[in-house]
């Protein structure tokens, strides 16, 4: 999610610096409205159901869906303003939304172990920018452990790190190519931890699969082969990650 926010941020800045006339008409906005309503409905339903059954994972999924609805809302606002007043706001609106997404994203694979009513431990993976130093990461992880302990009484025994490439169009394009492949794979929910090593011409990421996938190795090979068909020079390392939610 953080990477998506960073990608949107870069693209939004480019739109501000190099504005282009958008291809926008009434039917486009109608589709956006339907998408916005659907995301809000699903998000609120997941949050309500999560609270009803005390499922923090479902509540988190609902909140994430509401965050994604901001993208539809931004598209709707910028499109409506352009049609009515011929003023282009796509870059500015995208910039604001990307900052919100970056702020709300970056956490994966939250695992909580329950050893009784007052004994909870857990672990989490977080995404950090590749520009952060070891000292920056040390401060960040200690702060996360402290905040989680104070607010939830869960002691995190481990905070693992994903590194995110930043502000590089080649990386963004490659990541989008891989994401387009992931989106078409059945029983594959998403990917995270994407990193492109230019010196070694290699990429690595986690593919999040659901529990109905009975052959994760076959899924891994299918994804890898499709990536190599587009970028045969790459070394591809894929970690199959079960959807713990």
PDB file of C-alpha atoms in Angstrom:
ATOM      1  CA  UNK A   1       0.000   0.000   0.000  1.00  0.00           C
ATOM      2  CA  UNK A   2       2.827   2.362   0.773  1.00  0.00           C
ATOM      3  CA  UNK A   3       4.414   1.637  -2.593  1.00  0.00           C
ATOM      4  CA  UNK A   4       1.096   2.371  -4.298  1.00  0.00           C
ATOM      5  CA  UNK A   5       1.017   5.688  -2.470  1.00  0.00           C
ATOM      6  CA  UNK A   6       4.576   6.522  -3.523  1.00  0.00           C
ATOM      7  CA  UNK A   7       3.795   5.577  -7.121  1.00  0.00           C
ATOM      8  CA  UNK A   8       0.700   7.783  -7.074  1.00  0.00           C
ATOM      9  CA  UNK A   9       2.762  10.599  -5.554  1.00  0.00           C
ATOM     10  CA  UNK A  10       5.348  10.486  -8.357  1.00  0.00           C
ATOM     11  CA  UNK A  11       2.664  10.323 -11.050  1.00  0.00           C
ATOM     12  CA  UNK A  12       0.721  13.193  -9.449  1.00  0.00           C
ATOM     13  CA  UNK A  13       3.787  15.448  -9.353  1.00  0.00           C
ATOM     14  CA  UNK A  14       4.405  14.633 -13.019  1.00  0.00           C
ATOM     15  CA  UNK A  15       0.805  15.620 -13.850  1.00  0.00           C
ATOM     16  CA  UNK A  16       1.241  18.911 -12.013  1.00  0.00           C
ATOM     17  CA  UNK A  17       4.484  19.694 -13.826  1.00  0.00           C
ATOM     18  CA  UNK A  18       3.291  18.409 -17.215  1.00  0.00           C
ATOM     19  CA  UNK A  19      -0.519  18.759 -17.348  1.00  0.00           C
ATOM     20  CA  UNK A  20      -2.350  17.038 -20.189  1.00  0.00           C
ATOM     21  CA  UNK A  21      -5.976  17.286 -21.248  1.00  0.00           C
ATOM     22  CA  UNK A  22      -7.824  14.368 -19.620  1.00  0.00           C
ATOM     23  CA  UNK A  23     -10.170  12.120 -21.597  1.00  0.00           C
ATOM     24  CA  UNK A  24     -13.225  12.634 -19.406  1.00  0.00           C
ATOM     25  CA  UNK A  25     -16.955  12.397 -20.113  1.00  0.00           C
ATOM     26  CA  UNK A  26     -20.211  11.751 -18.266  1.00  0.00           C
ATOM     27  CA  UNK A  27     -20.116   7.963 -18.534  1.00  0.00           C
ATOM     28  CA  UNK A  28     -16.632   7.869 -17.047  1.00  0.00           C
ATOM     29  CA  UNK A  29     -17.842   9.756 -13.982  1.00  0.00           C
ATOM     30  CA  UNK A  30     -20.829   7.420 -13.699  1.00  0.00           C
ATOM     31  CA  UNK A  31     -18.507   4.413 -13.478  1.00  0.00           C
ATOM     32  CA  UNK A  32     -16.433   6.243 -10.859  1.00  0.00           C
ATOM     33  CA  UNK A  33     -19.573   6.978  -8.797  1.00  0.00           C
ATOM     34  CA  UNK A  34     -20.568   3.307  -8.869  1.00  0.00           C
ATOM     35  CA  UNK A  35     -17.047   2.294  -7.807  1.00  0.00           C
ATOM     36  CA  UNK A  36     -17.064   4.842  -4.986  1.00  0.00           C
ATOM     37  CA  UNK A  37     -20.429   3.699  -3.618  1.00  0.00           C
ATOM     38  CA  UNK A  38     -19.421   0.034  -3.831  1.00  0.00           C
ATOM     39  CA  UNK A  39     -16.133   0.603  -1.967  1.00  0.00           C
ATOM     40  CA  UNK A  40     -17.833   2.584   0.785  1.00  0.00           C
ATOM     41  CA  UNK A  41     -20.542  -0.072   1.187  1.00  0.00           C
ATOM     42  CA  UNK A  42     -18.027  -2.936   1.332  1.00  0.00           C
ATOM     43  CA  UNK A  43     -15.749  -1.038   3.702  1.00  0.00           C
ATOM     44  CA  UNK A  44     -18.507  -0.117   6.154  1.00  0.00           C
ATOM     45  CA  UNK A  45     -19.922  -3.660   5.999  1.00  0.00           C
ATOM     46  CA  UNK A  46     -16.523  -5.207   6.769  1.00  0.00           C
ATOM     47  CA  UNK A  47     -15.942  -2.829   9.675  1.00  0.00           C
ATOM     48  CA  UNK A  48     -19.406  -3.514  11.127  1.00  0.00           C
ATOM     49  CA  UNK A  49     -19.003  -7.282  10.734  1.00  0.00           C
ATOM     50  CA  UNK A  50     -15.494  -7.125  12.188  1.00  0.00           C
ATOM     51  CA  UNK A  51     -16.709  -5.335  15.301  1.00  0.00           C
ATOM     52  CA  UNK A  52     -19.661  -7.735  15.574  1.00  0.00           C
ATOM     53  CA  UNK A  53     -17.416 -10.821  15.545  1.00  0.00           C
ATOM     54  CA  UNK A  54     -14.412  -9.124  17.183  1.00  0.00           C
ATOM     55  CA  UNK A  55     -12.266  -9.660  14.099  1.00  0.00           C
ATOM     56  CA  UNK A  56      -9.535  -7.026  13.921  1.00  0.00           C
ATOM     57  CA  UNK A  57      -8.441  -8.382  10.521  1.00  0.00           C
ATOM     58  CA  UNK A  58     -11.883  -7.739   9.039  1.00  0.00           C
ATOM     59  CA  UNK A  59     -12.004  -4.268  10.569  1.00  0.00           C
ATOM     60  CA  UNK A  60      -8.599  -3.534   9.042  1.00  0.00           C
ATOM     61  CA  UNK A  61      -9.792  -4.783   5.638  1.00  0.00           C
ATOM     62  CA  UNK A  62     -12.817  -2.491   5.857  1.00  0.00           C
ATOM     63  CA  UNK A  63     -10.709   0.523   6.746  1.00  0.00           C
ATOM     64  CA  UNK A  64      -8.358  -0.256   3.873  1.00  0.00           C
ATOM     65  CA  UNK A  65     -11.341  -0.421   1.496  1.00  0.00           C
ATOM     66  CA  UNK A  66     -12.489   3.003   2.701  1.00  0.00           C
ATOM     67  CA  UNK A  67      -8.981   4.331   2.126  1.00  0.00           C
ATOM     68  CA  UNK A  68      -9.076   3.002  -1.435  1.00  0.00           C
ATOM     69  CA  UNK A  69     -12.412   4.761  -1.947  1.00  0.00           C
ATOM     70  CA  UNK A  70     -10.487   8.033  -1.652  1.00  0.00           C
ATOM     71  CA  UNK A  71      -8.974   7.292  -5.058  1.00  0.00           C
ATOM     72  CA  UNK A  72     -12.442   7.073  -6.607  1.00  0.00           C
ATOM     73  CA  UNK A  73     -13.504  10.220  -4.770  1.00  0.00           C
ATOM     74  CA  UNK A  74     -10.461  12.140  -6.010  1.00  0.00           C
ATOM     75  CA  UNK A  75     -11.110  11.018  -9.586  1.00  0.00           C
ATOM     76  CA  UNK A  76     -14.752  12.060  -9.275  1.00  0.00           C
ATOM     77  CA  UNK A  77     -13.922  15.522  -7.908  1.00  0.00           C
ATOM     78  CA  UNK A  78     -11.205  16.295 -10.453  1.00  0.00           C
ATOM     79  CA  UNK A  79     -13.350  14.971 -13.318  1.00  0.00           C
ATOM     80  CA  UNK A  80     -16.422  16.963 -12.286  1.00  0.00           C
ATOM     81  CA  UNK A  81     -14.402  20.180 -11.907  1.00  0.00           C
ATOM     82  CA  UNK A  82     -12.851  19.677 -15.325  1.00  0.00           C
ATOM     83  CA  UNK A  83     -16.205  19.046 -17.054  1.00  0.00           C
ATOM     84  CA  UNK A  84     -17.881  22.022 -15.372  1.00  0.00           C
ATOM     85  CA  UNK A  85     -15.087  24.594 -15.279  1.00  0.00           C
ATOM     86  CA  UNK A  86     -12.308  23.146 -17.517  1.00  0.00           C
ATOM     87  CA  UNK A  87      -9.877  23.354 -14.606  1.00  0.00           C
ATOM     88  CA  UNK A  88      -7.423  20.462 -14.208  1.00  0.00           C
ATOM     89  CA  UNK A  89      -7.112  19.273 -10.607  1.00  0.00           C
ATOM     90  CA  UNK A  90      -6.058  15.669 -11.249  1.00  0.00           C
ATOM     91  CA  UNK A  91      -2.446  16.231 -10.209  1.00  0.00           C
ATOM     92  CA  UNK A  92      -3.268  18.190  -7.047  1.00  0.00           C
ATOM     93  CA  UNK A  93      -6.019  15.810  -5.927  1.00  0.00           C
ATOM     94  CA  UNK A  94      -3.789  12.810  -6.679  1.00  0.00           C
ATOM     95  CA  UNK A  95      -0.996  14.364  -4.615  1.00  0.00           C
ATOM     96  CA  UNK A  96      -3.246  14.738  -1.564  1.00  0.00           C
ATOM     97  CA  UNK A  97      -4.628  11.215  -1.897  1.00  0.00           C
ATOM     98  CA  UNK A  98      -1.158   9.694  -2.338  1.00  0.00           C
ATOM     99  CA  UNK A  99       0.016  11.303   0.908  1.00  0.00           C
ATOM    100  CA  UNK A 100      -3.015   9.863   2.722  1.00  0.00           C
ATOM    101  CA  UNK A 101      -2.315   6.400   1.308  1.00  0.00           C
ATOM    102  CA  UNK A 102       1.359   6.573   2.282  1.00  0.00           C
ATOM    103  CA  UNK A 103       0.399   7.590   5.803  1.00  0.00           C
ATOM    104  CA  UNK A 104      -2.121   4.768   6.199  1.00  0.00           C
ATOM    105  CA  UNK A 105      -0.168   1.974   4.513  1.00  0.00           C
ATOM    106  CA  UNK A 106       2.994  -0.056   4.937  1.00  0.00           C
ATOM    107  CA  UNK A 107       2.057  -2.804   7.346  1.00  0.00           C
ATOM    108  CA  UNK A 108       1.761  -6.479   6.369  1.00  0.00           C
ATOM    109  CA  UNK A 109       1.547  -9.955   7.888  1.00  0.00           C
ATOM    110  CA  UNK A 110       0.371  -9.020  11.359  1.00  0.00           C
ATOM    111  CA  UNK A 111       0.455 -12.146  13.548  1.00  0.00           C
ATOM    112  CA  UNK A 112      -0.959 -12.170  17.082  1.00  0.00           C
ATOM    113  CA  UNK A 113      -0.359 -15.030  19.546  1.00  0.00           C
ATOM    114  CA  UNK A 114      -2.823 -15.355  22.417  1.00  0.00           C
ATOM    115  CA  UNK A 115      -1.502 -17.035  25.565  1.00  0.00           C
ATOM    116  CA  UNK A 116      -4.350 -16.014  27.824  1.00  0.00           C
ATOM    117  CA  UNK A 117      -6.395 -12.906  28.656  1.00  0.00           C
ATOM    118  CA  UNK A 118      -3.355 -10.796  29.542  1.00  0.00           C
ATOM    119  CA  UNK A 119      -0.578 -12.429  27.509  1.00  0.00           C
ATOM    120  CA  UNK A 120      -0.388 -11.456  23.845  1.00  0.00           C
ATOM    121  CA  UNK A 121       2.649 -11.369  21.595  1.00  0.00           C
ATOM    122  CA  UNK A 122       2.949 -10.737  17.913  1.00  0.00           C
ATOM    123  CA  UNK A 123       5.042  -9.849  14.908  1.00  0.00           C
ATOM    124  CA  UNK A 124       4.631  -7.564  11.927  1.00  0.00           C
ATOM    125  CA  UNK A 125       6.259  -6.722   8.615  1.00  0.00           C
ATOM    126  CA  UNK A 126       6.586  -3.071   7.622  1.00  0.00           C
ATOM    127  CA  UNK A 127       7.595  -1.327   4.415  1.00  0.00           C
ATOM    128  CA  UNK A 128      10.256   1.378   4.648  1.00  0.00           C
ATOM    129  CA  UNK A 129      11.853   3.637   2.066  1.00  0.00           C
ATOM    130  CA  UNK A 130      15.209   2.521   0.712  1.00  0.00           C
ATOM    131  CA  UNK A 131      16.612   5.940   1.669  1.00  0.00           C
ATOM    132  CA  UNK A 132      16.268   5.241   5.395  1.00  0.00           C
ATOM    133  CA  UNK A 133      19.429   4.520   7.376  1.00  0.00           C
ATOM    134  CA  UNK A 134      19.869   1.696   9.879  1.00  0.00           C
ATOM    135  CA  UNK A 135      19.563   4.297  12.643  1.00  0.00           C
ATOM    136  CA  UNK A 136      16.278   5.583  11.175  1.00  0.00           C
ATOM    137  CA  UNK A 137      14.874   2.062  11.020  1.00  0.00           C
ATOM    138  CA  UNK A 138      16.010   1.291  14.569  1.00  0.00           C
ATOM    139  CA  UNK A 139      14.185   4.376  15.874  1.00  0.00           C
ATOM    140  CA  UNK A 140      11.081   3.504  13.849  1.00  0.00           C
ATOM    141  CA  UNK A 141      10.851  -0.139  14.968  1.00  0.00           C
ATOM    142  CA  UNK A 142      11.353   0.760  18.639  1.00  0.00           C
ATOM    143  CA  UNK A 143       8.613   3.362  18.349  1.00  0.00           C
ATOM    144  CA  UNK A 144       6.258   0.807  16.749  1.00  0.00           C
ATOM    145  CA  UNK A 145       6.886  -1.728  19.527  1.00  0.00           C
ATOM    146  CA  UNK A 146       6.274   0.913  22.199  1.00  0.00           C
ATOM    147  CA  UNK A 147       3.117   2.325  20.603  1.00  0.00           C
ATOM    148  CA  UNK A 148       1.574  -1.106  19.968  1.00  0.00           C
ATOM    149  CA  UNK A 149       2.304  -2.150  23.547  1.00  0.00           C
ATOM    150  CA  UNK A 150       0.759   0.998  25.004  1.00  0.00           C
ATOM    151  CA  UNK A 151      -2.343   1.005  22.798  1.00  0.00           C
ATOM    152  CA  UNK A 152      -3.129  -2.727  22.460  1.00  0.00           C
ATOM    153  CA  UNK A 153      -1.140  -4.466  25.257  1.00  0.00           C
ATOM    154  CA  UNK A 154       0.419  -6.685  22.581  1.00  0.00           C
ATOM    155  CA  UNK A 155       4.191  -7.089  22.767  1.00  0.00           C
ATOM    156  CA  UNK A 156       5.779  -7.333  19.320  1.00  0.00           C
ATOM    157  CA  UNK A 157       8.608  -9.841  19.386  1.00  0.00           C
ATOM    158  CA  UNK A 158       9.661  -8.978  15.861  1.00  0.00           C
ATOM    159  CA  UNK A 159       9.344  -6.166  13.311  1.00  0.00           C
ATOM    160  CA  UNK A 160      10.568  -7.307   9.894  1.00  0.00           C
ATOM    161  CA  UNK A 161      11.523  -4.878   7.151  1.00  0.00           C
ATOM    162  CA  UNK A 162      10.619  -4.581   3.466  1.00  0.00           C
ATOM    163  CA  UNK A 163      12.620  -2.097   1.407  1.00  0.00           C
ATOM    164  CA  UNK A 164      10.790   0.028  -1.177  1.00  0.00           C
ATOM    165  CA  UNK A 165      12.390   1.578  -4.247  1.00  0.00           C
ATOM    166  CA  UNK A 166      11.522   5.273  -4.514  1.00  0.00           C
ATOM    167  CA  UNK A 167      11.254   7.925  -7.225  1.00  0.00           C
ATOM    168  CA  UNK A 168      12.528   5.779 -10.101  1.00  0.00           C
ATOM    169  CA  UNK A 169      10.333   5.533 -13.203  1.00  0.00           C
ATOM    170  CA  UNK A 170      12.004   2.317 -14.372  1.00  0.00           C
ATOM    171  CA  UNK A 171      11.175   0.659 -11.057  1.00  0.00           C
ATOM    172  CA  UNK A 172       7.622   2.013 -11.094  1.00  0.00           C
ATOM    173  CA  UNK A 173       6.995   0.694 -14.618  1.00  0.00           C
ATOM    174  CA  UNK A 174       8.432  -2.716 -13.726  1.00  0.00           C
ATOM    175  CA  UNK A 175       6.400  -2.889 -10.549  1.00  0.00           C
ATOM    176  CA  UNK A 176       3.230  -2.015 -12.495  1.00  0.00           C
ATOM    177  CA  UNK A 177       3.984  -4.795 -15.007  1.00  0.00           C
ATOM    178  CA  UNK A 178       4.274  -7.316 -12.185  1.00  0.00           C
ATOM    179  CA  UNK A 179       1.150  -5.981 -10.475  1.00  0.00           C
ATOM    180  CA  UNK A 180      -0.844  -6.402 -13.702  1.00  0.00           C
ATOM    181  CA  UNK A 181       0.171 -10.074 -13.745  1.00  0.00           C
ATOM    182  CA  UNK A 182      -0.704 -10.546 -10.073  1.00  0.00           C
ATOM    183  CA  UNK A 183      -4.132  -8.978 -10.572  1.00  0.00           C
ATOM    184  CA  UNK A 184      -5.056 -11.613 -13.157  1.00  0.00           C
ATOM    185  CA  UNK A 185      -3.994 -14.627 -11.082  1.00  0.00           C
ATOM    186  CA  UNK A 186      -6.825 -16.552  -9.397  1.00  0.00           C
ATOM    187  CA  UNK A 187      -6.471 -17.002  -5.631  1.00  0.00           C
ATOM    188  CA  UNK A 188      -3.702 -14.376  -5.504  1.00  0.00           C
ATOM    189  CA  UNK A 189      -4.836 -11.371  -3.492  1.00  0.00           C
ATOM    190  CA  UNK A 190      -1.927  -8.986  -3.828  1.00  0.00           C
ATOM    191  CA  UNK A 191       1.825  -8.589  -3.599  1.00  0.00           C
ATOM    192  CA  UNK A 192       4.106  -6.640  -1.287  1.00  0.00           C
ATOM    193  CA  UNK A 193       7.758  -6.282  -0.420  1.00  0.00           C
ATOM    194  CA  UNK A 194       8.589  -5.511  -4.066  1.00  0.00           C
ATOM    195  CA  UNK A 195      12.228  -4.572  -4.673  1.00  0.00           C
ATOM    196  CA  UNK A 196      14.258  -4.238  -7.856  1.00  0.00           C
ATOM    197  CA  UNK A 197      18.026  -4.686  -7.653  1.00  0.00           C
ATOM    198  CA  UNK A 198      19.395  -3.015 -10.784  1.00  0.00           C
ATOM    199  CA  UNK A 199      22.946  -4.247 -10.339  1.00  0.00           C
ATOM    200  CA  UNK A 200      21.894  -7.891 -10.164  1.00  0.00           C
ATOM    201  CA  UNK A 201      18.921  -7.431 -12.539  1.00  0.00           C
ATOM    202  CA  UNK A 202      16.697  -9.160 -10.025  1.00  0.00           C
ATOM    203  CA  UNK A 203      13.321  -8.534  -8.416  1.00  0.00           C
ATOM    204  CA  UNK A 204      11.875  -9.963  -5.222  1.00  0.00           C
ATOM    205  CA  UNK A 205       8.409  -9.762  -3.730  1.00  0.00           C
ATOM    206  CA  UNK A 206       5.820 -11.680  -1.727  1.00  0.00           C
ATOM    207  CA  UNK A 207       2.702 -12.978  -3.480  1.00  0.00           C
ATOM    208  CA  UNK A 208      -0.264 -13.147  -1.100  1.00  0.00           C
ATOM    209  CA  UNK A 209      -2.435 -16.211  -1.785  1.00  0.00           C
ATOM    210  CA  UNK A 210      -5.636 -17.419  -0.166  1.00  0.00           C
ATOM    211  CA  UNK A 211      -6.096 -20.741   1.579  1.00  0.00           C
ATOM    212  CA  UNK A 212      -8.093 -22.166  -1.341  1.00  0.00           C
ATOM    213  CA  UNK A 213      -4.907 -22.328  -3.395  1.00  0.00           C
ATOM    214  CA  UNK A 214      -3.937 -26.002  -3.260  1.00  0.00           C
ATOM    215  CA  UNK A 215      -0.801 -25.690  -5.363  1.00  0.00           C
ATOM    216  CA  UNK A 216       1.206 -22.602  -4.383  1.00  0.00           C
ATOM    217  CA  UNK A 217       4.296 -23.847  -6.222  1.00  0.00           C
ATOM    218  CA  UNK A 218       2.360 -23.980  -9.474  1.00  0.00           C
ATOM    219  CA  UNK A 219       1.108 -20.449  -8.833  1.00  0.00           C
ATOM    220  CA  UNK A 220       4.651 -19.244  -8.143  1.00  0.00           C
ATOM    221  CA  UNK A 221       5.900 -20.784 -11.407  1.00  0.00           C
ATOM    222  CA  UNK A 222       3.007 -19.322 -13.415  1.00  0.00           C
ATOM    223  CA  UNK A 223       3.700 -15.816 -12.112  1.00  0.00           C
ATOM    224  CA  UNK A 224       7.439 -16.171 -12.683  1.00  0.00           C
ATOM    225  CA  UNK A 225       6.995 -17.410 -16.260  1.00  0.00           C
ATOM    226  CA  UNK A 226       4.691 -14.521 -17.139  1.00  0.00           C
ATOM    227  CA  UNK A 227       7.171 -12.013 -15.722  1.00  0.00           C
ATOM    228  CA  UNK A 228      10.038 -13.599 -17.666  1.00  0.00           C
ATOM    229  CA  UNK A 229       7.955 -13.476 -20.840  1.00  0.00           C
ATOM    230  CA  UNK A 230       7.833  -9.678 -20.447  1.00  0.00           C
ATOM    231  CA  UNK A 231      11.318  -9.207 -18.968  1.00  0.00           C
ATOM    232  CA  UNK A 232      13.507 -12.232 -19.886  1.00  0.00           C
ATOM    233  CA  UNK A 233      16.666 -10.589 -18.491  1.00  0.00           C
ATOM    234  CA  UNK A 234      15.405 -10.585 -14.901  1.00  0.00           C
ATOM    235  CA  UNK A 235      16.119 -12.908 -12.017  1.00  0.00           C
ATOM    236  CA  UNK A 236      12.809 -13.395 -10.244  1.00  0.00           C
ATOM    237  CA  UNK A 237      12.466 -14.384  -6.584  1.00  0.00           C
ATOM    238  CA  UNK A 238       8.926 -14.902  -5.315  1.00  0.00           C
ATOM    239  CA  UNK A 239       7.953 -15.746  -1.743  1.00  0.00           C
ATOM    240  CA  UNK A 240       4.514 -17.317  -1.405  1.00  0.00           C
ATOM    241  CA  UNK A 241       2.784 -15.628   1.495  1.00  0.00           C
ATOM    242  CA  UNK A 242      -0.519 -17.052   2.844  1.00  0.00           C
ATOM    243  CA  UNK A 243      -3.225 -14.494   3.524  1.00  0.00           C
ATOM    244  CA  UNK A 244      -3.136 -14.493   7.313  1.00  0.00           C
ATOM    245  CA  UNK A 245      -6.198 -12.258   7.504  1.00  0.00           C
TER     246      UNK A 245
END
